[in-house]
CSV table of C-alpha atoms and ligand atoms in Angstrom, one decimal:
chain,number,residue,atom,x,y,z
A,1,MET,CA,0.0,0.0,0.0
A,2,ASN,CA,1.2,3.5,-0.8
A,3,ALA,CA,1.1,5.3,2.5
A,4,ALA,CA,1.9,8.6,0.9
A,5,ALA,CA,-1.1,8.5,-1.5
A,6,ASN,CA,-3.2,10.6,0.9
A,7,ALA,CA,-0.5,13.2,1.6
A,8,ASN,CA,-1.6,16.6,0.3
A,9,SER,CA,1.4,18.6,1.3
A,10,ILE,CA,5.1,18.2,2.1
A,11,GLU,CA,4.1,18.7,5.8
A,12,ASP,CA,1.8,15.7,5.5
A,13,LEU,CA,4.8,13.6,4.3
A,14,ARG,CA,6.8,15.0,7.2
A,15,ARG,CA,4.2,13.9,9.7
A,16,LEU,CA,4.0,10.4,8.2
A,17,ALA,CA,7.8,10.1,8.4
A,18,LYS,CA,7.7,11.2,12.0
A,19,ARG,CA,5.2,8.5,12.9
A,20,ARG,CA,7.1,5.8,11.1
A,21,LEU,CA,10.7,6.5,12.3
A,22,PRO,CA,12.4,6.2,15.6
A,23,ARG,CA,12.7,9.6,17.0
A,24,ALA,CA,16.5,9.5,16.7
A,25,VAL,CA,16.3,8.9,13.0
A,26,PHE,CA,13.6,11.4,12.3
A,27,ASP,CA,15.4,14.1,14.3
A,28,PHE,CA,18.6,13.5,12.3
A,29,PHE,CA,16.6,14.2,9.1
A,30,ASP,CA,14.4,17.0,10.5
A,31,GLY,CA,16.8,18.9,12.7
A,32,GLY,CA,19.3,21.6,12.4
A,33,ALA,CA,22.3,23.0,14.4
A,34,GLU,CA,22.2,24.5,17.9
A,35,ASP,CA,19.0,26.6,18.5
A,36,GLU,CA,17.8,25.8,15.0
A,37,TRP,CA,17.3,29.5,14.4
A,38,THR,CA,18.6,29.3,10.8
A,39,LEU,CA,16.5,26.2,10.2
A,40,ARG,CA,13.4,28.2,11.1
A,41,GLU,CA,14.5,31.4,9.3
A,42,ASN,CA,14.8,29.5,6.0
A,43,ARG,CA,11.1,28.8,6.2
A,44,SER,CA,10.2,32.2,7.6
A,45,ALA,CA,11.9,34.1,4.8
A,46,PHE,CA,9.4,32.8,2.3
A,47,SER,CA,6.6,34.3,4.3
A,48,ARG,CA,8.3,37.7,4.2
A,49,HIS,CA,7.6,37.8,0.4
A,50,ALA,CA,4.1,38.0,-1.0
A,51,LEU,CA,2.9,37.4,-4.5
A,52,ARG,CA,1.0,40.0,-6.6
A,53,PRO,CA,-1.1,38.1,-9.1
A,54,ARG,CA,-2.3,39.2,-12.5
A,55,VAL,CA,-5.8,38.2,-13.6
A,56,LEU,CA,-7.8,37.9,-16.8
A,57,VAL,CA,-5.2,35.9,-18.5
A,58,ASP,CA,-5.9,32.6,-20.4
A,59,VAL,CA,-4.3,30.1,-18.1
A,60,THR,CA,-5.8,27.0,-19.6
A,61,THR,CA,-2.4,25.4,-20.0
A,62,VAL,CA,0.8,25.9,-18.0
A,63,ASP,CA,4.4,25.0,-18.6
A,64,CYS,CA,6.7,24.4,-15.6
A,65,LYS,CA,9.8,23.4,-17.5
A,66,THR,CA,12.9,25.4,-17.3
A,67,SER,CA,16.7,25.2,-17.8
A,68,ILE,CA,18.8,24.1,-14.9
A,69,VAL,CA,22.5,24.4,-15.1
A,70,GLY,CA,22.5,24.5,-18.9
A,71,ALA,CA,20.1,21.6,-19.7
A,72,PRO,CA,16.3,21.2,-19.7
A,73,SER,CA,14.5,20.2,-16.6
A,74,ALA,CA,10.8,19.3,-16.5
A,75,LEU,CA,10.4,21.2,-13.3
A,76,PRO,CA,12.3,24.1,-11.7
A,77,ILE,CA,13.5,21.6,-9.0
A,78,ALA,CA,16.6,19.5,-8.5
A,79,VAL,CA,17.1,17.1,-5.6
A,80,ALA,CA,19.7,18.2,-3.1
A,81,PRO,CA,22.2,15.7,-1.8
A,82,THR,CA,21.2,14.1,1.6
A,83,GLY,CA,23.3,11.5,3.4
A,84,ALA,CA,22.2,8.5,5.4
A,85,VAL,CA,18.8,8.2,3.7
A,86,GLY,CA,18.9,4.3,4.0
A,87,PHE,CA,18.6,4.6,7.7
A,88,GLY,CA,15.1,5.9,7.2
A,89,TRP,CA,14.1,3.6,4.3
A,90,PRO,CA,16.3,0.9,2.9
A,91,GLY,CA,17.1,1.7,-0.7
A,92,GLY,CA,15.9,5.3,0.0
A,93,ASP,CA,18.6,6.9,-2.2
A,94,VAL,CA,17.5,4.8,-5.2
A,95,ALA,CA,13.9,5.6,-4.5
A,96,ILE,CA,14.5,9.3,-4.6
A,97,ALA,CA,16.9,9.1,-7.6
A,98,LYS,CA,14.3,7.0,-9.6
A,99,ALA,CA,11.5,9.4,-8.7
A,100,ALA,CA,13.7,12.3,-9.9
A,101,ALA,CA,14.6,10.6,-13.2
A,102,ALA,CA,11.0,9.7,-13.8
A,103,ALA,CA,10.0,13.4,-13.2
A,104,GLY,CA,12.8,14.6,-15.5
A,105,ILE,CA,14.7,16.6,-12.9
A,106,PRO,CA,18.3,16.5,-11.8
A,107,TYR,CA,19.4,14.4,-8.8
A,108,ALA,CA,22.5,14.9,-6.6
A,109,LEU,CA,23.9,11.9,-4.8
A,110,SER,CA,25.6,12.6,-1.5
A,111,THR,CA,29.1,11.5,-0.6
A,112,SER,CA,27.4,10.1,2.6
A,113,ALA,CA,24.8,8.3,0.6
A,114,THR,CA,23.8,4.7,1.5
A,115,THR,CA,24.0,3.7,-2.1
A,116,SER,CA,27.0,3.6,-4.4
A,117,ILE,CA,27.8,6.0,-7.2
A,118,GLU,CA,27.5,3.1,-9.7
A,119,THR,CA,24.2,1.7,-8.4
A,120,ILE,CA,22.5,5.0,-8.8
A,121,ALA,CA,23.8,5.4,-12.3
A,122,ARG,CA,22.6,2.0,-13.2
A,123,GLU,CA,19.2,2.2,-11.5
A,124,ALA,CA,18.2,5.8,-12.1
A,125,PRO,CA,19.8,7.0,-15.3
A,126,GLY,CA,18.7,10.6,-15.4
A,127,ARG,CA,20.6,13.9,-14.9
A,128,LEU,CA,23.0,12.9,-12.1
A,129,TRP,CA,25.3,15.1,-10.1
A,130,PHE,CA,27.8,13.7,-7.6
A,131,GLN,CA,28.1,15.8,-4.4
A,132,ALA,CA,31.6,15.7,-3.0
A,133,TYR,CA,32.6,16.6,0.5
A,134,VAL,CA,36.1,17.7,0.7
A,135,LEU,CA,37.7,14.8,2.5
A,136,ARG,CA,41.0,15.0,4.1
A,137,ASP,CA,42.2,12.0,2.3
A,138,ARG,CA,42.8,13.6,-1.1
A,139,GLU,CA,43.5,10.3,-2.9
A,140,PHE,CA,40.2,8.9,-1.8
A,141,LEU,CA,38.4,12.0,-2.8
A,142,GLU,CA,40.0,11.8,-6.3
A,143,SER,CA,38.9,8.1,-6.5
A,144,LEU,CA,35.3,9.1,-5.8
A,145,ILE,CA,35.4,11.9,-8.5
A,146,ALA,CA,36.9,9.5,-11.0
A,147,ARG,CA,34.2,7.0,-10.3
A,148,ALA,CA,31.5,9.6,-10.8
A,149,GLU,CA,33.2,10.5,-14.1
A,150,ALA,CA,33.4,6.9,-15.2
A,151,ALA,CA,29.7,6.3,-14.3
A,152,GLY,CA,28.7,9.2,-16.5
A,153,TYR,CA,27.6,11.8,-13.9
A,154,GLU,CA,26.9,15.1,-15.6
A,155,GLY,CA,28.0,17.3,-12.7
A,156,LEU,CA,30.2,17.5,-9.7
A,157,MET,CA,28.8,19.4,-6.8
A,158,ILE,CA,31.3,20.6,-4.2
A,159,THR,CA,29.8,21.4,-0.8
A,160,VAL,CA,31.8,24.2,0.9
A,161,ASP,CA,29.8,25.0,4.0
A,162,LEU,CA,31.1,22.1,6.0
A,163,PRO,CA,34.8,22.7,6.9
A,164,VAL,CA,33.8,21.4,10.3
A,165,GLY,CA,30.6,19.8,11.4
A,166,GLY,CA,27.6,21.7,12.7
A,167,LYS,CA,26.6,21.2,16.3
A,168,ARG,CA,23.4,19.2,16.0
A,169,GLU,CA,22.1,18.9,19.5
A,170,ARG,CA,19.1,16.7,18.7
A,171,ASP,CA,21.6,14.0,17.7
A,172,PHE,CA,23.5,14.4,21.0
A,173,ARG,CA,20.3,14.2,22.9
A,174,ASN,CA,19.2,11.1,21.1
A,175,ASP,CA,22.5,9.3,21.1
A,176,PHE,CA,22.3,9.2,17.3
A,177,SER,CA,25.4,8.4,15.3
A,178,ILE,CA,26.3,6.4,12.3
A,179,PRO,CA,27.2,3.5,12.7
A,180,PHE,CA,24.4,3.0,15.1
A,181,ARG,CA,25.2,2.6,18.8
A,182,PHE,CA,22.6,1.0,20.9
A,183,THR,CA,22.5,2.8,24.2
A,184,PRO,CA,20.0,2.7,27.1
A,185,LYS,CA,18.5,5.9,25.8
A,186,ASN,CA,17.8,5.0,22.2
A,187,VAL,CA,17.1,1.3,22.5
A,188,VAL,CA,13.6,2.0,23.8
A,189,ASP,CA,13.1,4.4,20.9
A,190,PHE,CA,13.9,1.6,18.4
A,191,ALA,CA,11.8,-0.9,20.3
A,192,LEU,CA,8.8,1.4,19.9
A,193,HIS,CA,9.1,1.2,16.1
A,194,PRO,CA,9.2,-2.5,15.4
A,195,ARG,CA,8.1,-2.2,11.8
A,196,TRP,CA,11.0,0.1,11.1
A,197,VAL,CA,13.4,-2.3,12.9
A,198,ALA,CA,12.1,-5.2,10.9
A,199,ARG,CA,12.5,-3.4,7.6
A,200,VAL,CA,16.0,-2.3,8.4
A,201,LEU,CA,17.0,-5.8,9.7
A,202,ARG,CA,15.5,-7.5,6.6
A,203,SER,CA,17.7,-5.4,4.3
A,204,GLY,CA,20.8,-5.4,6.5
A,205,MET,CA,22.2,-2.4,8.3
A,206,PRO,CA,22.8,0.4,5.7
A,207,ARG,CA,26.3,1.6,5.1
A,208,LEU,CA,27.7,4.8,3.8
A,209,GLU,CA,28.6,3.0,0.6
A,210,ASN,CA,30.8,5.6,-1.1
A,211,LEU,CA,33.0,5.9,2.0
A,212,ALA,CA,33.6,2.2,2.3
A,213,GLY,CA,37.2,1.4,1.9
A,214,LEU,CA,38.6,4.7,3.0
A,215,ALA,CA,42.1,3.7,4.0
A,216,PRO,CA,42.6,2.9,7.6
A,217,GLY,CA,44.8,5.2,9.6
A,218,ARG,CA,43.6,8.3,7.8
A,219,GLY,CA,40.6,8.9,9.9
A,220,SER,CA,38.4,6.2,8.5
A,221,ALA,CA,37.3,5.1,11.9
A,222,ALA,CA,35.6,8.4,12.2
A,223,VAL,CA,34.5,8.8,8.6
A,224,SER,CA,31.1,7.2,8.9
A,225,ALA,CA,30.5,8.6,12.3
A,226,ILE,CA,28.5,11.4,10.8
A,227,ALA,CA,25.7,13.0,12.8
A,228,SER,CA,26.9,13.6,16.4
A,229,SER,CA,30.5,13.8,15.2
A,230,VAL,CA,29.7,15.2,11.7
A,231,GLY,CA,32.6,16.6,9.8
A,232,LYS,CA,35.5,14.9,11.6
A,233,ASN,CA,36.9,13.7,8.4
A,234,TYR,CA,36.5,16.8,6.3
A,235,ASP,CA,39.3,19.0,5.2
A,236,ALA,CA,39.1,22.4,6.9
A,237,GLY,CA,42.1,23.5,4.8
A,238,PHE,CA,40.2,23.5,1.5
A,239,ASP,CA,40.4,27.0,0.0
A,240,TRP,CA,40.2,29.0,-3.3
A,241,SER,CA,43.4,27.5,-4.8
A,242,ARG,CA,42.2,24.0,-4.2
A,243,LEU,CA,38.8,24.9,-5.8
A,244,ALA,CA,40.6,26.3,-8.8
A,245,ALA,CA,42.5,23.0,-9.1
A,246,MET,CA,39.2,21.2,-9.0
A,247,ARG,CA,37.9,23.4,-11.8
A,248,GLU,CA,40.9,22.3,-13.8
A,249,ARG,CA,40.4,18.7,-13.1
A,250,TRP,CA,36.7,18.4,-13.7
A,251,LYS,CA,35.7,19.4,-17.2
A,252,ARG,CA,32.0,18.8,-16.9
A,253,LYS,CA,29.6,20.9,-14.9
A,254,LEU,CA,31.0,22.1,-11.6
A,255,ILE,CA,28.5,23.3,-9.1
A,256,VAL,CA,29.5,24.9,-5.8
A,257,LYS,CA,27.0,24.6,-3.0
A,258,GLY,CA,26.9,26.5,0.3
A,259,ILE,CA,27.4,30.1,-0.8
A,260,ALA,CA,26.1,33.0,1.3
A,261,HIS,CA,28.2,36.0,0.5
A,262,PRO,CA,28.0,38.0,-2.8
A,263,ASP,CA,31.8,38.5,-2.9
A,264,ASP,CA,32.3,34.7,-2.8
A,265,ALA,CA,29.7,34.3,-5.5
A,266,ALA,CA,31.4,36.9,-7.7
A,267,ARG,CA,34.7,35.2,-7.3
A,268,LEU,CA,33.2,31.8,-8.2
A,269,ALA,CA,31.8,33.4,-11.4
A,270,GLU,CA,35.3,34.6,-12.3
A,271,LEU,CA,36.7,31.2,-11.6
A,272,GLY,CA,34.3,29.8,-14.2
A,273,VAL,CA,32.1,27.4,-12.2
A,274,ASP,CA,28.9,26.3,-13.9
A,275,ALA,CA,26.5,27.1,-11.1
A,276,ILE,CA,26.3,28.4,-7.5
A,277,VAL,CA,23.9,27.1,-4.9
A,278,VAL,CA,22.9,29.6,-2.2
A,279,SER,CA,22.6,27.3,0.7
A,280,ASN,CA,23.2,27.0,4.5
A,281,HIS,CA,22.9,23.2,4.4
A,282,GLY,CA,19.3,23.3,5.5
A,283,GLY,CA,20.2,25.0,8.8
A,284,ARG,CA,22.4,22.1,9.8
A,285,GLN,CA,25.7,23.9,9.9
A,286,LEU,CA,26.1,27.6,11.0
A,287,ASP,CA,23.3,28.5,13.3
A,288,GLY,CA,22.8,32.2,13.1
A,289,GLY,CA,23.4,32.3,9.4
A,290,ALA,CA,20.9,34.2,7.3
A,291,ALA,CA,18.0,32.6,5.5
A,292,THR,CA,19.0,31.6,2.0
A,293,LEU,CA,16.1,33.5,0.4
A,294,ASP,CA,17.3,36.7,2.1
A,295,LEU,CA,20.8,36.2,0.7
A,296,LEU,CA,19.7,35.4,-2.8
A,297,PRO,CA,19.1,38.9,-4.3
A,298,ASP,CA,22.5,40.3,-3.5
A,299,ILE,CA,24.2,37.1,-4.8
A,300,VAL,CA,22.2,37.3,-8.0
A,301,ALA,CA,23.2,40.9,-8.4
A,302,ALA,CA,26.9,40.1,-7.7
A,303,VAL,CA,27.0,37.3,-10.3
A,304,GLY,CA,25.3,39.5,-12.9
A,305,GLY,CA,24.0,36.7,-15.1
A,306,ARG,CA,27.4,35.1,-15.6
A,307,VAL,CA,26.5,31.9,-13.8
A,308,PRO,CA,23.1,30.4,-12.8
A,309,VAL,CA,22.2,30.8,-9.2
A,310,LEU,CA,20.2,28.0,-7.5
A,311,VAL,CA,18.9,28.2,-3.9
A,312,ASP,CA,17.9,25.7,-1.3
A,313,GLY,CA,16.6,25.7,2.3
A,314,GLY,CA,13.0,25.5,3.5
A,315,VAL,CA,11.3,24.8,0.2
A,316,ARG,CA,8.1,23.1,1.1
A,317,ARG,CA,5.5,24.7,-1.2
A,318,GLY,CA,5.2,25.4,-4.9
A,319,ALA,CA,4.8,29.1,-4.1
A,320,ASP,CA,8.2,29.0,-2.5
A,321,ILE,CA,9.7,28.0,-5.8
A,322,VAL,CA,7.8,30.7,-7.6
A,323,LYS,CA,9.1,33.3,-5.1
A,324,ALA,CA,12.7,32.1,-5.4
A,325,ARG,CA,12.5,32.6,-9.2
A,326,ALA,CA,11.0,36.0,-8.8
A,327,LEU,CA,14.1,36.9,-6.6
A,328,GLY,CA,16.5,35.7,-9.3
A,329,ALA,CA,17.1,32.0,-8.7
A,330,GLN,CA,17.1,29.8,-11.8
A,331,ALA,CA,15.6,26.9,-9.8
A,332,VAL,CA,15.6,25.4,-6.3
A,333,LEU,CA,17.0,22.3,-4.7
A,334,VAL,CA,14.9,20.3,-2.3
A,335,GLY,CA,16.4,18.2,0.5
A,336,ARG,CA,13.9,17.3,3.1
A,337,ALA,CA,10.8,17.4,0.8
A,338,THR,CA,11.8,14.3,-1.2
A,339,LEU,CA,13.6,12.8,1.8
A,340,PHE,CA,10.4,12.9,4.0
A,341,GLY,CA,8.5,11.3,1.1
A,342,ALA,CA,11.0,8.5,0.7
A,343,VAL,CA,11.4,7.7,4.4
A,344,ALA,CA,7.6,7.8,4.8
A,345,ALA,CA,6.8,5.5,1.9
A,346,GLY,CA,9.8,4.6,-0.3
A,347,GLU,CA,9.7,5.4,-4.1
A,348,PRO,CA,6.0,6.2,-4.2
A,349,GLY,CA,6.6,8.6,-1.3
A,350,ALA,CA,9.4,10.4,-3.2
A,351,GLN,CA,7.2,10.5,-6.3
A,352,ARG,CA,4.4,12.0,-4.2
A,353,ALA,CA,6.7,14.7,-2.9
A,354,ILE,CA,7.6,15.8,-6.4
A,355,ALA,CA,4.0,15.5,-7.6
A,356,ILE,CA,2.8,17.7,-4.8
A,357,LEU,CA,5.4,20.4,-5.6
A,358,HIS,CA,4.6,20.1,-9.3
A,359,ASP,CA,0.9,20.5,-8.7
A,360,GLU,CA,1.5,23.5,-6.4
A,361,VAL,CA,3.9,25.3,-8.8
A,362,SER,CA,1.5,25.0,-11.8
A,363,ARG,CA,-1.5,26.0,-9.7
A,364,THR,CA,0.4,29.0,-8.3
A,365,LEU,CA,1.5,30.1,-11.8
A,366,ARG,CA,-2.1,29.9,-13.1
A,367,LEU,CA,-3.4,31.8,-10.0
A,368,CYS,CA,-0.8,34.4,-10.7
A,369,GLY,CA,-1.9,34.8,-14.3
A,370,LEU,CA,1.2,33.1,-15.8
A,371,THR,CA,1.3,30.2,-18.3
A,372,ARG,CA,5.1,29.6,-18.1
A,373,PHE,CA,7.5,29.3,-15.2
A,374,ASP,CA,10.1,31.1,-17.3
A,375,ALA,CA,7.8,34.1,-17.5
A,376,ILE,CA,8.2,34.9,-13.8
A,377,GLY,CA,9.7,38.3,-13.2
A,378,ALA,CA,10.5,40.4,-10.2
A,379,ASP,CA,7.2,42.2,-10.8
A,380,LEU,CA,5.4,39.2,-9.4
A,381,LEU,CA,6.3,40.2,-5.8
A,382,ALA,CA,4.4,42.8,-3.8
A,383,ARG,CA,6.5,45.7,-2.7
B,1,LIG,C1,21.6,17.3,4.1
B,1,LIG,N1,22.4,18.2,3.3
B,1,LIG,C2,23.5,17.7,2.7
B,1,LIG,N2,24.2,18.5,1.8
B,1,LIG,C3,25.3,18.1,1.2
B,1,LIG,O1,25.9,18.8,0.4
B,1,LIG,N3,25.8,16.8,1.4
B,1,LIG,C4,25.1,15.9,2.3
B,1,LIG,O2,25.5,14.8,2.5
B,1,LIG,C5,24.0,16.4,2.9
B,1,LIG,N4,23.3,15.6,3.8
B,1,LIG,C6,22.1,16.0,4.3
B,1,LIG,C7,21.4,15.2,5.1
B,1,LIG,C8,20.1,15.5,5.6
B,1,LIG,C9,19.3,14.6,6.4
B,1,LIG,C10,19.6,16.8,5.3
B,1,LIG,C11,18.3,17.3,5.8
B,1,LIG,C12,20.4,17.7,4.5
B,1,LIG,C13,21.9,19.5,2.9
B,1,LIG,C14,21.0,19.5,1.7
B,1,LIG,O3,21.7,19.2,0.5
B,1,LIG,C15,20.3,20.8,1.4
B,1,LIG,O4,21.2,21.8,1.4
B,1,LIG,C16,19.2,21.1,2.5
B,1,LIG,O5,18.5,19.9,2.8
B,1,LIG,C17,18.2,22.1,1.9
B,1,LIG,O6,17.2,22.4,2.8
B,1,LIG,P1,15.8,21.7,2.9
B,1,LIG,O7,15.3,21.5,1.5
B,1,LIG,O8,16.0,20.3,3.5
B,1,LIG,O9,15.0,22.6,3.8
């Protein structure tokens, strides 16, 4: 049975996920850093902008397609990389990737995914981007990039807002870490969710597949210990010169994710990257960082059309996507929206998440008197 069939909003999928999952696992997906101020701000920022619809337009048909990073996309949405999805639903990465391919939108696979680079390429041949964290072990990082290249990935996405891990206190409170540790605190939590336990046990404990085999002695013991110790294995020394070398090495699309400052965005445009993602990691890294939607206009101005600007953080409604475009984003990335769908109900859940957003974007456009997503302009926002 498709448990997500009756979900009418992303929030419905979130509630479903919350019921299904042990609290520790749900909180890992749902939570942010420290006081979660930035997490909330990402959402609040959308409510600080209001739409100003036009009427008396023939909106019998509507077209949601657009270009994302130089190629067509059926919707103005790409799937953001999210790690550890398999702990919520075995095979969850494949579920989301297949849903994205079927919907005709790009999908980014996380370094910390529970499915390998090659499996995703085989199971979900669509527009694929590989998200690389800058690991301290440079050889290992290069091997991941070479694998993505060999598997035909269209883009490499470098995430730059995680030089060190954010302080995610829900994970501390819940004793959540990967690999799992059973502690007196969380064992009761798992016992209260026998269906989740049975599903995970049937499929075997998920692994961070792309990090398997990271050479011992170079921090591999800590590599999979994301969550409460997130970031231990990342290279805090990664800087502009290393990014320039990455640009030299990767000839396909290079997307840099985690940009907040217009000067950084302008420098990236000069460096010749193919896209910039305004992102604060969904509020999971720097708490106190501004909402991404608030940062967007200055970054769009700084880049001056040289490079497409994408944005993520808090996108839960079609109207959010319309507002992001009106503020200059080419498209949005969604992290938790498809994640909640997948961990609530597997592939049909991920499909449902995309279908809900599709329906809401087209409905919002028509209610705004627009027949094409690409016709959105700044004029759509109330002053
Ligand atoms: C993330 N995010 C993330 N980003 C990244 O570059 N690599 C990663 O492995 C992860 N992992 C991850 C796990 C989970 C559970 C979440 C919720 C997020 C950040 C993600 O790509 C994106 O920036 C945010 O999720 C966007 O915010 P929303 O859409 O979740 O509000």
